[in-house]
Amino acid sequence: MTESHEGLTSYKRRSKFKIFAFIFFVGIVVLLIYTAFSGRLPITGNIVGDVIVGNDSNLIIQADLTVPEIKLDGDFSSVEIEGSSSGFLYVGNQKVELGNSGRNFISMENFDGTIEFNTAKILRLKGRASQASVNGIPFTSATNKSTKVSFNEEFSYNSLDISNDVHIKNLVYLTTGVIRLDNDKIVLNVNNEEINIRGFVGSLSSSKDKFKLNGVLNKLIVEGETFISVD
Amino acid sequence: MFGKKGDIFDPNKVLRIRNSRKIYLPFYVMAIILVGILVYIFFLGLPLSRLGLFLIIIFIIIGIKITEIHRIINLYEINPESFVHTFGIFGKTVENIDFLAVSHLEVGQSLWQRFLRFGDVDIRVFGRENTTFVRNINKPFEFVRFFEDRVNEKRDGKMQPPLTHSRGLHITRKHRRNKR
């Protein structure tokens, strides 16, 4: 390469490209780590994660609210879903077609993974379960160990029940409904107000605009016409 | 080292050499780190950003494309008669330097290049102004020895006494930063 080819301009251009590539790399790493360990970005939804249970200050909660868009990660003893889809449920190597029946009932035991849903659809379900059944037909892995379970596309559900060990670190959304605390000692009627549920552990069900929580929580904040904080 | 089967520095063959892929090592390391993070997130069952996954794929694909395109821009060839530098992909510039015109060879290696055993070679034709740069090639010293042997062979063919390092063709080892 001659001196003219190896000019200062070319050198500066290469340096700029290297800096750009490195910044791009750092950006991707930060994005991956942030989304993996801190939940989702604020623009995409709520933040959920692990909580510390066994705190004496836990409040018993039964709530009947509107459905948020939420993502749950964890190990749940039971997951039951009723709904329809034109797609498939993958159970290990098996591909269970869901389009044949207008109404499918899916049951999973000891599900460990991710469930993401909104009012109408299960946006993502991916994890492992010790046993899965579709419309009463059980599907188990040949090795009798937990097997991979996932939907290939969004699933329109009528009802979703997740029993036990649902952990919600922090859920903030605008909702309407009734929240009962400490066995009806405190009853809050929420009308299009922002609630903040912190440290919830328990069971959860969702069906047609009804989002029911049954368990304990560390703190509840309601921000509407009046500000209420219970912990 | 020379003359071995499969050795690129075979005196019976025309040597064709391109830039070393070692210069792209930082990119490869970055790509491996990203894939490692991806695998780690996947096995822990943590939420994986779709945007992040998309950006990783883009980063790796574009990175490989750019590095490979950058690599094939330069082709260095030593044939029995001359040294040929071909520059470009679609439009090409071919520079042909006769061995008899070469007066000086200079090898430059930064610490990084020494560590990874690649470097730069400057081929001078009667003065510093007329220098052809052979950038980032593997085994630069072997390249220079091979070059020197071909020069000597050509000069021997013209009934001239064989060259040594101290006579005719000068070889200098120099730190890369000192050249600029």
mmCIF file of C-alpha atoms in Angstrom:
data_model
loop_
_atom_site.group_PDB
_atom_site.id
_atom_site.type_symbol
_atom_site.label_atom_id
_atom_site.label_comp_id
_atom_site.label_asym_id
_atom_site.label_seq_id
_atom_site.Cartn_x
_atom_site.Cartn_y
_atom_site.Cartn_z
ATOM 1 C CA MET A 1 0.000 0.000 0.000
ATOM 2 C CA THR A 2 1.465 3.335 -0.967
ATOM 3 C CA GLU A 3 1.739 6.408 1.222
ATOM 4 C CA SER A 4 -1.271 7.958 -0.508
ATOM 5 C CA HIS A 5 -3.440 4.975 0.413
ATOM 6 C CA GLU A 6 -2.280 4.990 3.982
ATOM 7 C CA GLY A 7 -3.131 8.590 4.640
ATOM 8 C CA LEU A 8 -4.142 10.223 7.839
ATOM 9 C CA THR A 9 -7.783 10.403 6.725
ATOM 10 C CA SER A 10 -7.926 6.669 6.312
ATOM 11 C CA TYR A 11 -6.354 6.168 9.743
ATOM 12 C CA LYS A 12 -8.887 8.494 11.376
ATOM 13 C CA ARG A 13 -11.752 6.748 9.608
ATOM 14 C CA ARG A 14 -10.590 3.362 10.894
ATOM 15 C CA SER A 15 -10.261 4.737 14.418
ATOM 16 C CA LYS A 16 -13.789 6.150 14.271
ATOM 17 C CA PHE A 17 -15.094 2.810 13.060
ATOM 18 C CA LYS A 18 -13.368 0.976 15.920
ATOM 19 C CA ILE A 19 -14.793 3.416 18.457
ATOM 20 C CA PHE A 20 -18.258 3.050 16.942
ATOM 21 C CA ALA A 21 -18.016 -0.767 17.002
ATOM 22 C CA PHE A 22 -16.923 -0.718 20.643
ATOM 23 C CA ILE A 23 -19.723 1.660 21.669
ATOM 24 C CA PHE A 24 -22.201 -0.544 19.808
ATOM 25 C CA PHE A 25 -20.840 -3.591 21.642
ATOM 26 C CA VAL A 26 -21.054 -1.898 25.051
ATOM 27 C CA GLY A 27 -24.603 -0.752 24.243
ATOM 28 C CA ILE A 28 -25.699 -4.304 23.470
ATOM 29 C CA VAL A 29 -24.091 -5.652 26.653
ATOM 30 C CA VAL A 30 -25.784 -2.991 28.784
ATOM 31 C CA LEU A 31 -29.136 -3.651 27.110
ATOM 32 C CA LEU A 32 -28.855 -7.417 27.628
ATOM 33 C CA ILE A 33 -27.796 -7.134 31.256
ATOM 34 C CA TYR A 34 -30.386 -4.506 32.049
ATOM 35 C CA THR A 35 -33.270 -6.429 30.516
ATOM 36 C CA ALA A 36 -32.106 -9.733 31.978
ATOM 37 C CA PHE A 37 -31.491 -8.677 35.552
ATOM 38 C CA SER A 38 -33.729 -5.678 36.070
ATOM 39 C CA GLY A 39 -36.817 -6.825 34.277
ATOM 40 C CA ARG A 40 -38.042 -5.033 31.222
ATOM 41 C CA LEU A 41 -37.428 -1.567 29.998
ATOM 42 C CA PRO A 42 -39.955 0.994 31.239
ATOM 43 C CA ILE A 43 -41.312 1.408 27.713
ATOM 44 C CA THR A 44 -42.318 -2.242 27.508
ATOM 45 C CA GLY A 45 -44.029 -2.920 30.824
ATOM 46 C CA ASN A 46 -43.618 -3.732 34.451
ATOM 47 C CA ILE A 47 -40.736 -4.961 36.471
ATOM 48 C CA VAL A 48 -41.041 -8.343 38.130
ATOM 49 C CA GLY A 49 -38.563 -10.592 39.838
ATOM 50 C CA ASP A 50 -37.583 -12.325 43.040
ATOM 51 C CA VAL A 51 -38.731 -11.244 46.467
ATOM 52 C CA ILE A 52 -37.780 -12.151 49.993
ATOM 53 C CA VAL A 53 -40.605 -13.987 51.710
ATOM 54 C CA GLY A 54 -41.261 -14.685 55.360
ATOM 55 C CA ASN A 55 -41.342 -11.101 56.463
ATOM 56 C CA ASP A 56 -43.556 -10.504 59.503
ATOM 57 C CA SER A 57 -44.920 -7.362 57.924
ATOM 58 C CA ASN A 58 -46.571 -9.311 55.080
ATOM 59 C CA LEU A 59 -50.194 -8.402 54.427
ATOM 60 C CA ILE A 60 -52.759 -10.900 53.279
ATOM 61 C CA ILE A 61 -54.278 -9.725 50.023
ATOM 62 C CA GLN A 62 -57.209 -10.762 47.902
ATOM 63 C CA ALA A 63 -57.585 -8.502 44.916
ATOM 64 C CA ASP A 64 -59.944 -8.416 41.997
ATOM 65 C CA LEU A 65 -58.560 -6.009 39.419
ATOM 66 C CA THR A 66 -58.179 -5.414 35.707
ATOM 67 C CA VAL A 67 -55.480 -7.376 33.905
ATOM 68 C CA PRO A 68 -52.047 -5.782 33.514
ATOM 69 C CA GLU A 69 -49.449 -6.721 30.941
ATOM 70 C CA ILE A 70 -47.081 -8.714 33.062
ATOM 71 C CA LYS A 71 -44.190 -11.101 32.822
ATOM 72 C CA LEU A 72 -43.661 -13.746 35.482
ATOM 73 C CA ASP A 73 -40.530 -15.770 36.027
ATOM 74 C CA GLY A 74 -40.431 -18.570 38.527
ATOM 75 C CA ASP A 75 -41.254 -22.069 39.615
ATOM 76 C CA PHE A 76 -45.010 -22.594 39.912
ATOM 77 C CA SER A 77 -46.605 -25.751 41.284
ATOM 78 C CA SER A 78 -49.477 -25.605 38.842
ATOM 79 C CA VAL A 79 -50.394 -23.683 35.699
ATOM 80 C CA GLU A 80 -53.779 -24.131 34.061
ATOM 81 C CA ILE A 81 -54.792 -22.422 30.856
ATOM 82 C CA GLU A 82 -58.003 -22.492 28.909
ATOM 83 C CA GLY A 83 -58.266 -20.911 25.494
ATOM 84 C CA SER A 84 -57.666 -21.316 21.814
ATOM 85 C CA SER A 85 -54.867 -20.994 19.334
ATOM 86 C CA SER A 86 -54.089 -21.999 15.792
ATOM 87 C CA GLY A 87 -50.540 -22.810 16.800
ATOM 88 C CA PHE A 88 -48.753 -25.543 18.685
ATOM 89 C CA LEU A 89 -47.702 -26.438 22.165
ATOM 90 C CA TYR A 90 -44.273 -27.972 22.229
ATOM 91 C CA VAL A 91 -43.779 -30.562 24.958
ATOM 92 C CA GLY A 92 -40.230 -31.839 24.699
ATOM 93 C CA ASN A 93 -39.894 -33.185 21.168
ATOM 94 C CA GLN A 94 -43.633 -33.497 20.748
ATOM 95 C CA LYS A 95 -45.669 -30.922 18.860
ATOM 96 C CA VAL A 96 -49.254 -30.745 20.057
ATOM 97 C CA GLU A 97 -51.572 -29.070 17.589
ATOM 98 C CA LEU A 98 -54.028 -26.726 19.280
ATOM 99 C CA GLY A 99 -55.973 -25.628 16.223
ATOM 100 C CA ASN A 100 -58.068 -28.808 16.062
ATOM 101 C CA SER A 101 -60.100 -27.813 19.066
ATOM 102 C CA GLY A 102 -61.778 -24.460 19.481
ATOM 103 C CA ARG A 103 -61.248 -24.710 23.194
ATOM 104 C CA ASN A 104 -58.137 -26.172 24.741
ATOM 105 C CA PHE A 105 -57.436 -26.924 28.345
ATOM 106 C CA ILE A 106 -53.758 -27.064 29.158
ATOM 107 C CA SER A 107 -52.451 -28.112 32.526
ATOM 108 C CA MET A 108 -48.867 -28.140 33.693
ATOM 109 C CA GLU A 109 -47.330 -29.227 36.972
ATOM 110 C CA ASN A 110 -44.168 -27.862 38.504
ATOM 111 C CA PHE A 111 -43.705 -25.369 35.725
ATOM 112 C CA ASP A 112 -40.408 -23.517 35.878
ATOM 113 C CA GLY A 113 -40.070 -20.723 33.365
ATOM 114 C CA THR A 114 -41.566 -17.548 31.986
ATOM 115 C CA ILE A 115 -45.167 -16.590 31.368
ATOM 116 C CA GLU A 116 -45.963 -13.254 29.821
ATOM 117 C CA PHE A 117 -49.542 -12.216 29.262
ATOM 118 C CA ASN A 118 -51.961 -9.337 28.841
ATOM 119 C CA THR A 119 -55.742 -9.037 28.914
ATOM 120 C CA ALA A 120 -56.413 -11.315 25.980
ATOM 121 C CA LYS A 121 -53.312 -13.271 25.147
ATOM 122 C CA ILE A 122 -50.464 -15.244 26.594
ATOM 123 C CA LEU A 123 -47.673 -13.524 24.746
ATOM 124 C CA ARG A 124 -44.980 -15.958 25.764
ATOM 125 C CA LEU A 125 -44.787 -19.196 27.663
ATOM 126 C CA LYS A 126 -41.504 -20.979 27.892
ATOM 127 C CA GLY A 127 -40.026 -23.250 30.502
ATOM 128 C CA ARG A 128 -39.952 -26.762 31.843
ATOM 129 C CA ALA A 129 -42.689 -28.806 33.482
ATOM 130 C CA SER A 130 -42.705 -32.201 35.155
ATOM 131 C CA GLN A 131 -45.993 -33.001 33.491
ATOM 132 C CA ALA A 132 -48.183 -31.373 30.877
ATOM 133 C CA SER A 133 -51.575 -32.337 29.566
ATOM 134 C CA VAL A 134 -53.710 -30.972 26.745
ATOM 135 C CA ASN A 135 -57.461 -31.625 26.881
ATOM 136 C CA GLY A 136 -56.868 -34.397 29.407
ATOM 137 C CA ILE A 137 -54.206 -36.184 27.397
ATOM 138 C CA PRO A 138 -50.928 -36.263 29.340
ATOM 139 C CA PHE A 139 -47.603 -35.654 27.670
ATOM 140 C CA THR A 140 -44.483 -36.604 29.577
ATOM 141 C CA SER A 141 -40.861 -36.922 28.612
ATOM 142 C CA ALA A 142 -39.377 -40.358 28.067
ATOM 143 C CA THR A 143 -36.834 -39.789 30.803
ATOM 144 C CA ASN A 144 -39.458 -38.891 33.392
ATOM 145 C CA LYS A 145 -37.594 -35.672 34.112
ATOM 146 C CA SER A 146 -38.964 -32.216 33.517
ATOM 147 C CA THR A 147 -39.500 -31.444 29.877
ATOM 148 C CA LYS A 148 -39.422 -28.255 27.839
ATOM 149 C CA VAL A 149 -42.768 -26.603 27.246
ATOM 150 C CA SER A 150 -43.501 -23.628 25.000
ATOM 151 C CA PHE A 151 -46.047 -22.083 22.672
ATOM 152 C CA ASN A 152 -44.945 -21.355 19.133
ATOM 153 C CA GLU A 153 -47.195 -18.290 18.972
ATOM 154 C CA GLU A 154 -49.454 -16.132 21.101
ATOM 155 C CA PHE A 155 -52.285 -17.993 22.805
ATOM 156 C CA SER A 156 -55.728 -16.421 23.229
ATOM 157 C CA TYR A 157 -56.837 -17.460 26.686
ATOM 158 C CA ASN A 158 -60.131 -17.387 28.512
ATOM 159 C CA SER A 159 -58.612 -18.214 31.851
ATOM 160 C CA LEU A 160 -55.175 -18.571 33.326
ATOM 161 C CA ASP A 161 -54.528 -19.923 36.816
ATOM 162 C CA ILE A 162 -51.115 -20.034 38.401
ATOM 163 C CA SER A 163 -50.955 -21.644 41.794
ATOM 164 C CA ASN A 164 -48.455 -20.856 44.486
ATOM 165 C CA ASP A 165 -45.078 -19.256 44.450
ATOM 166 C CA VAL A 166 -45.954 -16.471 42.076
ATOM 167 C CA HIS A 167 -43.472 -13.748 42.957
ATOM 168 C CA ILE A 168 -44.083 -10.174 41.898
ATOM 169 C CA LYS A 169 -41.375 -7.829 43.007
ATOM 170 C CA ASN A 170 -42.953 -4.637 41.815
ATOM 171 C CA LEU A 171 -46.101 -4.207 39.761
ATOM 172 C CA VAL A 172 -47.269 -0.718 38.850
ATOM 173 C CA TYR A 173 -50.272 -0.122 36.622
ATOM 174 C CA LEU A 174 -53.514 1.794 36.239
ATOM 175 C CA THR A 175 -56.446 -0.335 37.312
ATOM 176 C CA THR A 176 -59.981 -0.583 38.591
ATOM 177 C CA GLY A 177 -61.315 -3.068 41.145
ATOM 178 C CA VAL A 178 -61.352 -4.115 44.755
ATOM 179 C CA ILE A 179 -58.420 -4.892 47.012
ATOM 180 C CA ARG A 180 -59.048 -6.636 50.334
ATOM 181 C CA LEU A 181 -56.272 -6.664 52.896
ATOM 182 C CA ASP A 182 -55.888 -8.674 56.115
ATOM 183 C CA ASN A 183 -59.089 -10.692 55.691
ATOM 184 C CA ASP A 184 -61.324 -7.760 54.803
ATOM 185 C CA LYS A 185 -60.045 -5.488 57.574
ATOM 186 C CA ILE A 186 -59.093 -3.031 54.880
ATOM 187 C CA VAL A 187 -61.100 -2.839 51.675
ATOM 188 C CA LEU A 188 -59.983 -0.482 48.951
ATOM 189 C CA ASN A 189 -62.103 0.348 45.953
ATOM 190 C CA VAL A 190 -59.822 1.435 43.169
ATOM 191 C CA ASN A 191 -61.267 3.357 40.258
ATOM 192 C CA ASN A 192 -58.864 3.939 37.403
ATOM 193 C CA GLU A 193 -56.036 4.619 39.816
ATOM 194 C CA GLU A 194 -52.413 3.639 39.809
ATOM 195 C CA ILE A 195 -51.503 0.878 42.207
ATOM 196 C CA ASN A 196 -48.093 -0.340 43.203
ATOM 197 C CA ILE A 197 -47.892 -3.882 44.537
ATOM 198 C CA ARG A 198 -44.558 -4.747 46.080
ATOM 199 C CA GLY A 199 -43.342 -8.127 47.206
ATOM 200 C CA PHE A 200 -46.356 -10.215 46.342
ATOM 201 C CA VAL A 201 -46.193 -13.997 46.832
ATOM 202 C CA GLY A 202 -49.152 -16.250 46.197
ATOM 203 C CA SER A 203 -51.542 -17.437 43.529
ATOM 204 C CA LEU A 204 -52.826 -15.572 40.529
ATOM 205 C CA SER A 205 -55.615 -15.992 38.065
ATOM 206 C CA SER A 206 -56.614 -14.014 35.031
ATOM 207 C CA SER A 207 -59.730 -14.288 32.929
ATOM 208 C CA LYS A 208 -61.498 -11.789 30.707
ATOM 209 C CA ASP A 209 -60.502 -8.530 32.370
ATOM 210 C CA LYS A 210 -60.410 -10.096 35.832
ATOM 211 C CA PHE A 211 -57.026 -10.310 37.486
ATOM 212 C CA LYS A 212 -57.195 -12.001 40.855
ATOM 213 C CA LEU A 213 -54.441 -12.108 43.384
ATOM 214 C CA ASN A 214 -54.481 -14.259 46.480
ATOM 215 C CA GLY A 215 -51.490 -14.235 48.756
ATOM 216 C CA VAL A 216 -49.338 -11.908 50.794
ATOM 217 C CA LEU A 217 -47.487 -8.724 49.979
ATOM 218 C CA ASN A 218 -45.018 -6.361 51.592
ATOM 219 C CA LYS A 219 -46.440 -3.055 50.510
ATOM 220 C CA LEU A 220 -49.358 -1.586 48.611
ATOM 221 C CA ILE A 221 -49.544 1.969 47.325
ATOM 222 C CA VAL A 222 -52.625 3.433 45.659
ATOM 223 C CA GLU A 223 -52.156 6.754 43.926
ATOM 224 C CA GLY A 224 -55.330 8.381 42.701
ATOM 225 C CA GLU A 225 -57.473 11.104 44.101
ATOM 226 C CA THR A 226 -56.033 10.119 47.470
ATOM 227 C CA PHE A 227 -52.679 8.590 48.283
ATOM 228 C CA ILE A 228 -52.849 5.357 50.273
ATOM 229 C CA SER A 229 -49.867 3.365 51.429
ATOM 230 C CA VAL A 230 -50.197 0.132 53.373
ATOM 231 C CA ASP A 231 -47.283 -1.960 54.616
ATOM 232 C CA MET B 1 10.244 -23.721 8.063
ATOM 233 C CA PHE B 2 10.809 -23.121 4.370
ATOM 234 C CA GLY B 3 10.039 -25.719 1.769
ATOM 235 C CA LYS B 4 7.811 -27.810 3.987
ATOM 236 C CA LYS B 5 4.722 -29.389 2.462
ATOM 237 C CA GLY B 6 1.799 -27.031 2.764
ATOM 238 C CA ASP B 7 4.026 -24.178 3.879
ATOM 239 C CA ILE B 8 2.997 -20.903 2.283
ATOM 240 C CA PHE B 9 6.685 -19.908 2.138
ATOM 241 C CA ASP B 10 7.481 -22.610 -0.384
ATOM 242 C CA PRO B 11 10.250 -21.322 -2.683
ATOM 243 C CA ASN B 12 8.861 -23.339 -5.570
ATOM 244 C CA LYS B 13 5.523 -21.582 -5.444
ATOM 245 C CA VAL B 14 4.280 -18.036 -5.882
ATOM 246 C CA LEU B 15 3.551 -16.576 -2.455
ATOM 247 C CA ARG B 16 0.127 -14.956 -2.133
ATOM 248 C CA ILE B 17 -0.711 -13.424 1.181
ATOM 249 C CA ARG B 18 -3.449 -11.235 2.648
ATOM 250 C CA ASN B 19 -3.878 -9.330 5.891
ATOM 251 C CA SER B 20 -3.929 -11.478 8.984
ATOM 252 C CA ARG B 21 -7.275 -12.123 10.654
ATOM 253 C CA LYS B 22 -5.502 -11.506 13.948
ATOM 254 C CA ILE B 23 -6.118 -7.776 13.543
ATOM 255 C CA TYR B 24 -9.825 -8.504 13.931
ATOM 256 C CA LEU B 25 -9.274 -10.318 17.219
ATOM 257 C CA PRO B 26 -10.948 -7.549 19.274
ATOM 258 C CA PHE B 27 -14.084 -7.966 17.169
ATOM 259 C CA TYR B 28 -14.021 -11.755 17.572
ATOM 260 C CA VAL B 29 -13.602 -11.359 21.339
ATOM 261 C CA MET B 30 -16.566 -8.957 21.462
ATOM 262 C CA ALA B 31 -18.696 -11.378 19.442
ATOM 263 C CA ILE B 32 -17.746 -14.270 21.747
ATOM 264 C CA ILE B 33 -18.587 -12.183 24.819
ATOM 265 C CA LEU B 34 -22.009 -11.341 23.381
ATOM 266 C CA VAL B 35 -22.748 -14.964 22.537
ATOM 267 C CA GLY B 36 -21.531 -15.963 26.008
ATOM 268 C CA ILE B 37 -23.913 -13.502 27.647
ATOM 269 C CA LEU B 38 -26.698 -14.810 25.422
ATOM 270 C CA VAL B 39 -26.028 -18.430 26.452
ATOM 271 C CA TYR B 40 -25.779 -17.412 30.109
ATOM 272 C CA ILE B 41 -29.129 -15.607 29.970
ATOM 273 C CA PHE B 42 -30.717 -18.518 28.120
ATOM 274 C CA PHE B 43 -29.577 -21.150 30.615
ATOM 275 C CA LEU B 44 -30.578 -19.080 33.611
ATOM 276 C CA GLY B 45 -33.996 -18.600 32.050
ATOM 277 C CA LEU B 46 -33.733 -14.830 32.427
ATOM 278 C CA PRO B 47 -35.739 -12.539 30.182
ATOM 279 C CA LEU B 48 -33.986 -11.973 26.904
ATOM 280 C CA SER B 49 -34.519 -8.729 25.080
ATOM 281 C CA ARG B 50 -35.588 -9.317 21.490
ATOM 282 C CA LEU B 51 -33.958 -6.051 20.546
ATOM 283 C CA GLY B 52 -30.736 -7.241 22.191
ATOM 284 C CA LEU B 53 -30.847 -10.528 20.301
ATOM 285 C CA PHE B 54 -31.490 -8.690 17.035
ATOM 286 C CA LEU B 55 -28.589 -6.307 17.683
ATOM 287 C CA ILE B 56 -26.231 -9.193 18.470
ATOM 288 C CA ILE B 57 -27.109 -10.888 15.180
ATOM 289 C CA ILE B 58 -26.640 -7.612 13.310
ATOM 290 C CA PHE B 59 -23.333 -6.943 15.098
ATOM 291 C CA ILE B 60 -21.922 -10.370 14.265
ATOM 292 C CA ILE B 61 -23.131 -10.526 10.654
ATOM 293 C CA ILE B 62 -22.046 -6.999 9.756
ATOM 294 C CA GLY B 63 -18.794 -7.424 11.681
ATOM 295 C CA ILE B 64 -17.852 -10.595 9.814
ATOM 296 C CA LYS B 65 -18.808 -9.042 6.479
ATOM 297 C CA ILE B 66 -16.773 -5.896 7.103
ATOM 298 C CA THR B 67 -13.713 -7.728 8.404
ATOM 299 C CA GLU B 68 -13.698 -10.158 5.488
ATOM 300 C CA ILE B 69 -14.242 -7.399 2.935
ATOM 301 C CA HIS B 70 -11.480 -5.367 4.560
ATOM 302 C CA ARG B 71 -9.217 -8.408 4.420
ATOM 303 C CA ILE B 72 -9.654 -9.127 0.723
ATOM 304 C CA ILE B 73 -8.937 -5.528 -0.265
ATOM 305 C CA ASN B 74 -5.182 -6.178 -0.172
ATOM 306 C CA LEU B 75 -3.364 -9.020 -1.892
ATOM 307 C CA TYR B 76 0.410 -9.301 -1.726
ATOM 308 C CA GLU B 77 2.193 -11.584 -4.137
ATOM 309 C CA ILE B 78 5.821 -12.572 -4.490
ATOM 310 C CA ASN B 79 6.545 -14.234 -7.828
ATOM 311 C CA PRO B 80 10.008 -15.131 -9.206
ATOM 312 C CA GLU B 81 10.365 -11.746 -10.864
ATOM 313 C CA SER B 82 8.709 -9.135 -8.681
ATOM 314 C CA PHE B 83 6.544 -8.159 -5.770
ATOM 315 C CA VAL B 84 2.936 -7.330 -6.707
ATOM 316 C CA HIS B 85 0.500 -5.463 -4.494
ATOM 317 C CA THR B 86 -3.136 -5.541 -5.619
ATOM 318 C CA PHE B 87 -5.437 -3.097 -3.890
ATOM 319 C CA GLY B 88 -9.228 -2.941 -4.223
ATOM 320 C CA ILE B 89 -12.216 -5.190 -4.731
ATOM 321 C CA PHE B 90 -14.106 -3.965 -7.776
ATOM 322 C CA GLY B 91 -11.741 -1.303 -9.014
ATOM 323 C CA LYS B 92 -8.208 -2.582 -8.582
ATOM 324 C CA THR B 93 -4.831 -0.882 -8.339
ATOM 325 C CA VAL B 94 -1.896 -3.147 -9.125
ATOM 326 C CA GLU B 95 1.596 -2.083 -8.088
ATOM 327 C CA ASN B 96 4.481 -4.103 -9.425
ATOM 328 C CA ILE B 97 7.930 -3.715 -7.881
ATOM 329 C CA ASP B 98 10.843 -5.393 -9.551
ATOM 330 C CA PHE B 99 13.167 -7.122 -7.096
ATOM 331 C CA LEU B 100 16.167 -5.316 -8.531
ATOM 332 C CA ALA B 101 14.620 -1.999 -7.535
ATOM 333 C CA VAL B 102 14.171 -2.884 -3.859
ATOM 334 C CA SER B 103 16.765 -1.294 -1.647
ATOM 335 C CA HIS B 104 15.482 -1.742 1.873
ATOM 336 C CA LEU B 105 13.032 -3.844 3.892
ATOM 337 C CA GLU B 106 11.790 -2.792 7.288
ATOM 338 C CA VAL B 107 9.727 -4.891 9.715
ATOM 339 C CA GLY B 108 7.556 -3.098 12.256
ATOM 340 C CA GLN B 109 5.723 -4.723 15.127
ATOM 341 C CA SER B 110 3.847 -3.204 17.999
ATOM 342 C CA LEU B 111 3.726 -5.090 21.285
ATOM 343 C CA TRP B 112 0.311 -6.421 20.359
ATOM 344 C CA GLN B 113 1.597 -7.599 16.976
ATOM 345 C CA ARG B 114 4.664 -9.225 18.502
ATOM 346 C CA PHE B 115 2.478 -11.055 20.976
ATOM 347 C CA LEU B 116 0.277 -12.435 18.182
ATOM 348 C CA ARG B 117 3.132 -12.945 15.709
ATOM 349 C CA PHE B 118 2.058 -10.639 12.919
ATOM 350 C CA GLY B 119 3.326 -7.276 11.763
ATOM 351 C CA ASP B 120 4.059 -4.751 9.041
ATOM 352 C CA VAL B 121 6.714 -4.772 6.379
ATOM 353 C CA ASP B 122 7.839 -1.636 4.535
ATOM 354 C CA ILE B 123 9.379 -2.210 1.137
ATOM 355 C CA ARG B 124 11.518 0.737 0.057
ATOM 356 C CA VAL B 125 12.566 1.510 -3.457
ATOM 357 C CA PHE B 126 15.573 3.803 -3.178
ATOM 358 C CA GLY B 127 14.322 6.024 -0.416
ATOM 359 C CA ARG B 128 11.714 6.529 2.267
ATOM 360 C CA GLU B 129 9.408 8.429 -0.073
ATOM 361 C CA ASN B 130 8.928 5.417 -2.317
ATOM 362 C CA THR B 131 7.706 2.942 0.237
ATOM 363 C CA THR B 132 5.162 0.205 -0.200
ATOM 364 C CA PHE B 133 3.488 -0.838 3.020
ATOM 365 C CA VAL B 134 2.579 -4.440 3.628
ATOM 366 C CA ARG B 135 0.274 -4.174 6.600
ATOM 367 C CA ASN B 136 -0.674 -6.750 9.200
ATOM 368 C CA ILE B 137 0.618 -9.969 7.725
ATOM 369 C CA ASN B 138 1.361 -13.176 9.562
ATOM 370 C CA LYS B 139 5.012 -14.090 10.190
ATOM 371 C CA PRO B 140 6.531 -10.850 8.861
ATOM 372 C CA PHE B 141 10.112 -12.025 9.420
ATOM 373 C CA GLU B 142 9.534 -15.197 7.428
ATOM 374 C CA PHE B 143 7.964 -13.016 4.753
ATOM 375 C CA VAL B 144 11.071 -10.803 4.674
ATOM 376 C CA ARG B 145 13.421 -13.788 4.522
ATOM 377 C CA PHE B 146 11.391 -15.258 1.703
ATOM 378 C CA PHE B 147 11.438 -11.896 -0.070
ATOM 379 C CA GLU B 148 15.183 -11.603 0.444
ATOM 380 C CA ASP B 149 15.772 -15.090 -0.954
ATOM 381 C CA ARG B 150 13.787 -14.258 -4.079
ATOM 382 C CA VAL B 151 15.748 -11.012 -4.516
ATOM 383 C CA ASN B 152 19.024 -12.865 -4.127
ATOM 384 C CA GLU B 153 17.940 -15.543 -6.586
ATOM 385 C CA LYS B 154 17.090 -12.913 -9.176
ATOM 386 C CA ARG B 155 20.301 -11.025 -8.612
ATOM 387 C CA ASP B 156 22.310 -14.285 -8.779
ATOM 388 C CA GLY B 157 20.648 -14.974 -12.075
ATOM 389 C CA LYS B 158 22.134 -11.719 -13.325
ATOM 390 C CA MET B 159 25.631 -12.935 -12.331
ATOM 391 C CA GLN B 160 25.921 -10.638 -9.368
ATOM 392 C CA PRO B 161 27.380 -11.715 -6.041
ATOM 393 C CA PRO B 162 24.790 -12.977 -3.533
ATOM 394 C CA LEU B 163 23.450 -10.343 -1.174
ATOM 395 C CA THR B 164 23.803 -10.379 2.541
ATOM 396 C CA HIS B 165 21.992 -8.258 5.066
ATOM 397 C CA SER B 166 24.869 -5.797 5.138
ATOM 398 C CA ARG B 167 25.255 -5.428 1.396
ATOM 399 C CA GLY B 168 22.717 -4.254 -1.152
ATOM 400 C CA LEU B 169 19.423 -5.160 0.513
ATOM 401 C CA HIS B 170 19.074 -3.799 4.023
ATOM 402 C CA ILE B 171 16.699 -5.272 6.550
ATOM 403 C CA THR B 172 15.750 -3.292 9.611
ATOM 404 C CA ARG B 173 13.625 -4.304 12.571
ATOM 405 C CA LYS B 174 11.807 -1.337 13.943
ATOM 406 C CA HIS B 175 9.049 -0.581 16.404
ATOM 407 C CA ARG B 176 5.866 0.325 14.561
ATOM 408 C CA ARG B 177 5.231 3.583 16.432
ATOM 409 C CA ASN B 178 8.588 4.982 15.377
ATOM 410 C CA LYS B 179 7.564 4.954 11.756
ATOM 411 C CA ARG B 180 4.792 7.501 11.991
#
